[in-house]
Each structure stands twice: as structure tokens, then as C-alpha cells.
Amino acid sequence: GPRTLYGALKLAGEHIVKTHCKRWTIMRPLFAYGGVGDMNSLIAKSIYAKKNSRDFIDMFLDPDKIKDYLYVDDFCDAVVTGCEKGLFGNDYNIAAETPYKVQDIIRILEADLDDDLSSVIKWHPETDYLGNHVLSSKKFRQKTGWTPKRTFDSGLVKSWRSILSARKSYNPLIHLQEARDAAGGAEIVAVRAHRPLHCPRPLSSHTPVCALCVCVPSVCPVCVLCPFFPPPPRSSYVSCIDGSMR
């Protein structure tokens, strides 16, 4: 079963769907990414940062961990395919099945863009509690014949072109900046959790921004539920506004 509160909450959501809906299909994508509209992925943030000459953006991933990114159009195609074939009452993994180490993803992106990204990212590997991410979509593929239409390289290039021509209103780094602003410009400090489950609450009252989920000061229901640490003063709770670590 899930080893993190994040995973437990997702599984609980699936149980709610299964027990409270007459017709349902659950599809689990792994790290969907794309161009404009992608506000969260390593790929979109790295491209945007390079385009706008931003240096050492906080990236809450371990470069040595394995992730399997899926282009967003392919995931949407899988959802439509499942609905058209009436695959109700079951759950499916949807994955590109082209896993890479995070650092290799950056190297591939550098090769496709013919540019150096070494100064773009500041890694926080100790916050990547999700670890390696690889799923098999064999069950869904056998039932539907679905396969991704885009290779990883072609998806990167399409994302780059989309972000390159984006309007000024598109900014996948906005939540990181809002977190810094809320903390009075303080650096987002990486915090290592020392328990099997990881609480996103900072371990020190001197850390107003949570490194695990890039949070701003507020009340966090996750922290209230955390069984591993005593509740901090109400003023030091944090509330998640961004999924940067995913």
C-alpha cells in the first residue's frame, strides 16, 4: 500500500469514486507534461526558466531518481479511448513506459534545445519522498490497443516551441515566487524528514516556507493530521499551494 500520506489520500479518493459512483473509470497517469498550461512539471519549469534567464530555480526532485513522463495529449487520448470503449468499473495505469533518471531528462532536454541548463536548476533531492516512478500500462494497452503517439523527444520539442511563443501571463514559476514573497524573501530551505511518512510541516519555526511542498504560512490540514510530530503553534502551520515536488 501507499507509504506516504500523499499516496494514502490518493488511494482514499479512488475508494470514494468506486463506492459512490454508478459508472466510473479510474486512470492513473504518470507525470503528464506539455507546453503552455503545464504549471508543474520539471520540463515546463526548466524551459521557462531558460527562456526567461532565471537561474537556480528550486526543484524538489532527486536527479538520481527515475521518472516516466507522458505528454499530456497522449494522456487525454487515453481518457477518450477508455470512454469510447466503455471501460467502466475498472482502474488503469496510463504511462509512456519510457523512464529516465531525472538528470538524464535534463541532458536530453539540453540536447534537443542545444543549450546548457546547468545553471537553471537548484536540486533539493532530500525532499523527493516519492522516489522512483514507473508504472506498467499493459492492462490498458491490451484492452484498447492504445500507445502514446509522441516520443519523449518530440514531446520536449513541442513543449519548448509552445513555451517559447507563450504570452507573458504564462508563468509556471509563479507559485515558487509567491512562496518566497510570503516568506519575506527567505530562501526555501530543504528539510529532511526522519520518519517513514513525511510531514510537509517545517521542522523549525525558523523555516517559514516548507521545502517539501513549497507552502505559504497558513493552516495546513495535512499537518494537523500528521502523527509523527506534535502540533506546532498555529502561527507556524503551512498550507500547500503548489505541487512542485510531484
Short mmCIF file of C-alpha atoms in Angstrom, two decimals:
data_model
loop_
_atom_site.label_atom_id
_atom_site.label_comp_id
_atom_site.label_asym_id
_atom_site.label_seq_id
_atom_site.Cartn_x
_atom_site.Cartn_y
_atom_site.Cartn_z
CA GLY A 1 0.00 0.00 0.00
CA PRO A 2 0.97 3.69 -0.06
CA ARG A 3 3.99 4.65 2.05
CA THR A 4 3.17 8.37 2.19
CA LEU A 5 0.21 10.45 3.30
CA TYR A 6 0.04 11.85 -0.24
CA GLY A 7 -0.36 8.33 -1.65
CA ALA A 8 -2.85 7.34 1.05
CA LEU A 9 -5.03 10.34 0.20
CA LYS A 10 -4.99 9.45 -3.50
CA LEU A 11 -5.99 5.86 -2.72
CA ALA A 12 -8.76 7.12 -0.44
CA GLY A 13 -10.03 9.24 -3.33
CA GLU A 14 -10.17 6.17 -5.54
CA HIS A 15 -12.20 4.30 -2.90
CA ILE A 16 -14.68 7.17 -2.76
CA VAL A 17 -15.11 7.06 -6.54
CA LYS A 18 -15.60 3.28 -6.54
CA THR A 19 -18.15 3.29 -3.72
CA HIS A 20 -20.15 6.41 -4.59
CA CYS A 21 -20.36 6.41 -8.40
CA LYS A 22 -22.55 4.18 -10.55
CA ARG A 23 -20.31 4.44 -13.62
CA TRP A 24 -16.66 5.13 -13.09
CA THR A 25 -13.24 4.64 -14.61
CA ILE A 26 -10.01 5.45 -12.80
CA MET A 27 -6.98 6.32 -14.90
CA ARG A 28 -3.65 6.96 -13.23
CA PRO A 29 -1.19 8.99 -15.32
CA LEU A 30 2.47 9.38 -14.50
CA PHE A 31 3.86 12.89 -14.72
CA ALA A 32 1.90 14.38 -17.59
CA TYR A 33 3.73 17.32 -19.15
CA GLY A 34 3.21 19.74 -22.02
CA GLY A 35 3.72 23.29 -23.16
CA VAL A 36 1.67 26.34 -22.14
CA GLY A 37 -0.76 25.27 -19.45
CA ASP A 38 1.76 22.99 -17.74
CA MET A 39 2.28 24.71 -14.39
CA ASN A 40 4.12 21.99 -12.57
CA SER A 41 6.49 19.71 -14.44
CA LEU A 42 10.26 19.70 -14.32
CA ILE A 43 10.21 20.11 -18.10
CA ALA A 44 7.97 23.17 -18.30
CA LYS A 45 9.70 24.94 -15.41
CA SER A 46 13.17 24.29 -16.85
CA ILE A 47 12.22 25.53 -20.32
CA TYR A 48 10.50 28.61 -18.92
CA ALA A 49 13.44 29.42 -16.65
CA LYS A 50 15.91 29.15 -19.52
CA LYS A 51 13.76 31.27 -21.81
CA ASN A 52 13.50 33.99 -19.17
CA SER A 53 17.10 33.82 -17.92
CA ARG A 54 16.14 32.56 -14.47
CA ASP A 55 18.95 30.89 -12.53
CA PHE A 56 18.87 28.16 -9.89
CA ILE A 57 15.15 27.69 -9.53
CA ASP A 58 14.18 25.37 -6.68
CA MET A 59 13.37 21.90 -7.99
CA PHE A 60 12.09 19.45 -5.38
CA LEU A 61 13.32 16.31 -7.12
CA ASP A 62 16.24 13.92 -6.77
CA PRO A 63 18.23 13.93 -10.04
CA ASP A 64 19.17 10.28 -9.45
CA LYS A 65 15.56 9.07 -9.21
CA ILE A 66 13.65 7.62 -12.16
CA LYS A 67 10.53 9.32 -13.56
CA ASP A 68 8.33 8.38 -16.51
CA TYR A 69 6.91 11.49 -18.21
CA LEU A 70 3.87 11.28 -20.51
CA TYR A 71 2.92 14.00 -22.99
CA VAL A 72 -0.44 15.47 -21.98
CA ASP A 73 -2.08 14.91 -25.40
CA ASP A 74 -1.35 11.20 -25.10
CA PHE A 75 -2.99 11.05 -21.69
CA CYS A 76 -6.07 12.88 -22.99
CA ASP A 77 -6.18 10.43 -25.90
CA ALA A 78 -6.10 7.54 -23.42
CA VAL A 79 -9.02 9.01 -21.46
CA VAL A 80 -11.10 9.46 -24.61
CA THR A 81 -10.21 5.94 -25.77
CA GLY A 82 -11.26 4.43 -22.45
CA CYS A 83 -14.60 6.27 -22.51
CA GLU A 84 -15.32 5.36 -26.14
CA LYS A 85 -14.66 1.68 -25.43
CA GLY A 86 -16.83 1.76 -22.33
CA LEU A 87 -14.14 0.66 -19.91
CA PHE A 88 -16.19 1.43 -16.83
CA GLY A 89 -15.88 -0.22 -13.45
CA ASN A 90 -12.14 -0.69 -13.55
CA ASP A 91 -8.88 1.15 -12.93
CA TYR A 92 -5.92 1.56 -15.28
CA ASN A 93 -2.39 2.89 -15.24
CA ILE A 94 -1.55 5.21 -18.12
CA ALA A 95 2.17 5.55 -18.76
CA ALA A 96 4.56 6.23 -21.61
CA GLU A 97 6.84 3.47 -20.30
CA THR A 98 9.94 5.43 -21.28
CA PRO A 99 11.52 6.01 -17.85
CA TYR A 100 14.65 8.10 -17.39
CA LYS A 101 16.66 9.36 -14.48
CA VAL A 102 15.75 12.96 -13.77
CA GLN A 103 19.28 14.13 -14.58
CA ASP A 104 19.09 12.29 -17.92
CA ILE A 105 15.85 14.09 -18.73
CA ILE A 106 17.71 17.36 -18.33
CA ARG A 107 20.52 16.09 -20.58
CA ILE A 108 18.02 15.09 -23.27
CA LEU A 109 16.36 18.49 -22.97
CA GLU A 110 19.75 20.17 -23.33
CA ALA A 111 20.46 18.16 -26.48
CA ASP A 112 17.06 18.94 -28.01
CA LEU A 113 17.37 22.66 -27.22
CA ASP A 114 21.10 22.76 -27.97
CA ASP A 115 21.58 24.73 -24.77
CA ASP A 116 23.11 24.39 -21.31
CA LEU A 117 20.73 24.10 -18.34
CA SER A 118 23.34 23.58 -15.61
CA SER A 119 22.70 27.00 -14.06
CA VAL A 120 18.92 26.79 -14.27
CA ILE A 121 18.09 24.28 -11.52
CA LYS A 122 18.82 24.05 -7.82
CA TRP A 123 18.05 20.48 -6.79
CA HIS A 124 16.54 19.53 -3.41
CA PRO A 125 16.98 15.72 -3.55
CA GLU A 126 16.16 15.16 0.13
CA THR A 127 12.60 16.37 -0.47
CA ASP A 128 11.81 13.83 -3.20
CA TYR A 129 9.97 11.40 -0.95
CA LEU A 130 8.01 9.98 -3.89
CA GLY A 131 11.17 8.26 -5.17
CA ASN A 132 11.20 6.29 -8.43
CA HIS A 133 8.09 6.40 -10.58
CA VAL A 134 7.48 3.61 -13.09
CA LEU A 135 4.11 2.08 -13.95
CA SER A 136 3.02 -0.60 -16.38
CA SER A 137 0.08 0.29 -18.63
CA LYS A 138 -0.08 -3.26 -20.07
CA LYS A 139 -3.64 -3.78 -18.82
CA PHE A 140 -4.95 -0.69 -20.61
CA ARG A 141 -2.91 -1.26 -23.76
CA GLN A 142 -4.13 -4.82 -24.14
CA LYS A 143 -7.78 -3.80 -23.79
CA THR A 144 -7.61 -0.81 -26.15
CA GLY A 145 -4.53 -1.04 -28.37
CA TRP A 146 -3.56 2.43 -27.12
CA THR A 147 0.03 3.60 -27.36
CA PRO A 148 1.50 7.10 -26.99
CA LYS A 149 1.65 8.97 -30.27
CA ARG A 150 4.56 11.20 -29.26
CA THR A 151 8.08 10.13 -28.47
CA PHE A 152 9.72 11.74 -25.48
CA ASP A 153 11.95 13.86 -27.72
CA SER A 154 9.11 15.10 -29.90
CA GLY A 155 7.09 15.98 -26.80
CA LEU A 156 10.01 18.01 -25.43
CA VAL A 157 10.39 19.90 -28.70
CA LYS A 158 6.66 20.65 -28.90
CA SER A 159 6.69 21.86 -25.29
CA TRP A 160 9.67 24.10 -25.99
CA ARG A 161 8.00 25.68 -29.04
CA SER A 162 4.79 26.24 -27.13
CA ILE A 163 6.52 27.90 -24.16
CA LEU A 164 8.82 29.90 -26.44
CA SER A 165 5.78 31.60 -28.01
CA ALA A 166 3.80 31.89 -24.75
CA ARG A 167 2.16 35.11 -23.63
CA LYS A 168 3.54 36.93 -20.61
CA SER A 169 0.65 35.67 -18.49
CA TYR A 170 2.07 32.13 -18.56
CA ASN A 171 4.47 31.55 -15.68
CA PRO A 172 4.92 28.05 -14.20
CA LEU A 173 7.24 29.50 -11.54
CA ILE A 174 4.63 31.84 -10.08
CA HIS A 175 3.84 29.63 -7.07
CA LEU A 176 7.51 29.39 -6.13
CA GLN A 177 7.74 33.17 -6.26
CA GLU A 178 4.56 33.58 -4.21
CA ALA A 179 6.01 31.27 -1.56
CA ARG A 180 9.19 33.34 -1.38
CA ASP A 181 7.24 36.60 -1.23
CA ALA A 182 5.04 35.24 1.57
CA ALA A 183 8.18 34.33 3.49
CA GLY A 184 9.58 37.82 3.10
CA GLY A 185 12.12 36.70 0.51
CA ALA A 186 13.55 33.95 2.72
CA GLU A 187 15.29 31.08 1.00
CA ILE A 188 13.25 27.92 0.72
CA VAL A 189 15.12 25.53 2.98
CA ALA A 190 15.36 21.83 2.22
CA VAL A 191 14.13 19.74 5.14
CA ARG A 192 14.79 16.02 5.55
CA ALA A 193 12.03 14.11 7.28
CA HIS A 194 13.20 11.34 9.60
CA ARG A 195 10.10 9.15 9.57
CA PRO A 196 8.60 6.54 7.19
CA LEU A 197 5.93 9.08 6.31
CA HIS A 198 6.96 12.66 5.63
CA CYS A 199 5.18 15.59 7.16
CA PRO A 200 5.29 18.72 4.96
CA ARG A 201 5.47 20.96 8.04
CA PRO A 202 8.87 22.63 8.52
CA LEU A 203 10.79 21.14 11.43
CA SER A 204 11.89 24.54 12.70
CA SER A 205 9.93 27.66 13.49
CA HIS A 206 12.74 29.49 11.68
CA THR A 207 11.68 27.86 8.40
CA PRO A 208 8.52 29.75 7.39
CA VAL A 209 8.37 28.09 3.97
CA CYS A 210 8.05 24.33 3.66
CA ALA A 211 10.64 22.77 1.37
CA LEU A 212 8.57 19.66 0.74
CA CYS A 213 5.54 21.31 -0.81
CA VAL A 214 6.54 24.97 -1.25
CA CYS A 215 3.99 26.40 1.13
CA VAL A 216 2.99 29.78 2.49
CA PRO A 217 2.11 30.49 6.13
CA SER A 218 -1.45 29.39 6.85
CA VAL A 219 -3.27 26.47 8.41
CA CYS A 220 -2.50 23.12 6.84
CA PRO A 221 -4.93 20.21 7.31
CA VAL A 222 -2.16 17.76 6.41
CA CYS A 223 -0.02 18.96 9.31
CA VAL A 224 -2.97 18.73 11.66
CA LEU A 225 -3.24 15.04 10.73
CA CYS A 226 0.47 14.30 10.92
CA PRO A 227 1.04 11.54 13.52
CA PHE A 228 4.80 11.94 13.80
CA PHE A 229 5.29 15.42 15.18
CA PRO A 230 3.44 17.35 17.88
CA PRO A 231 1.37 20.26 16.53
CA PRO A 232 3.35 23.49 16.26
CA PRO A 233 1.97 26.87 17.28
CA ARG A 234 -0.92 27.80 15.00
CA SER A 235 1.06 30.67 13.51
CA SER A 236 3.70 28.29 12.14
CA TYR A 237 1.38 25.99 10.18
CA VAL A 238 1.82 25.90 6.43
CA SER A 239 -0.62 25.32 3.62
CA CYS A 240 0.22 23.74 0.29
CA ILE A 241 -0.31 25.99 -2.75
CA ASP A 242 1.80 24.10 -5.25
CA GLY A 243 2.70 20.52 -6.25
CA SER A 244 6.26 21.24 -7.18
CA MET A 245 7.67 18.12 -5.59
CA ARG A 246 5.48 15.86 -7.84
#
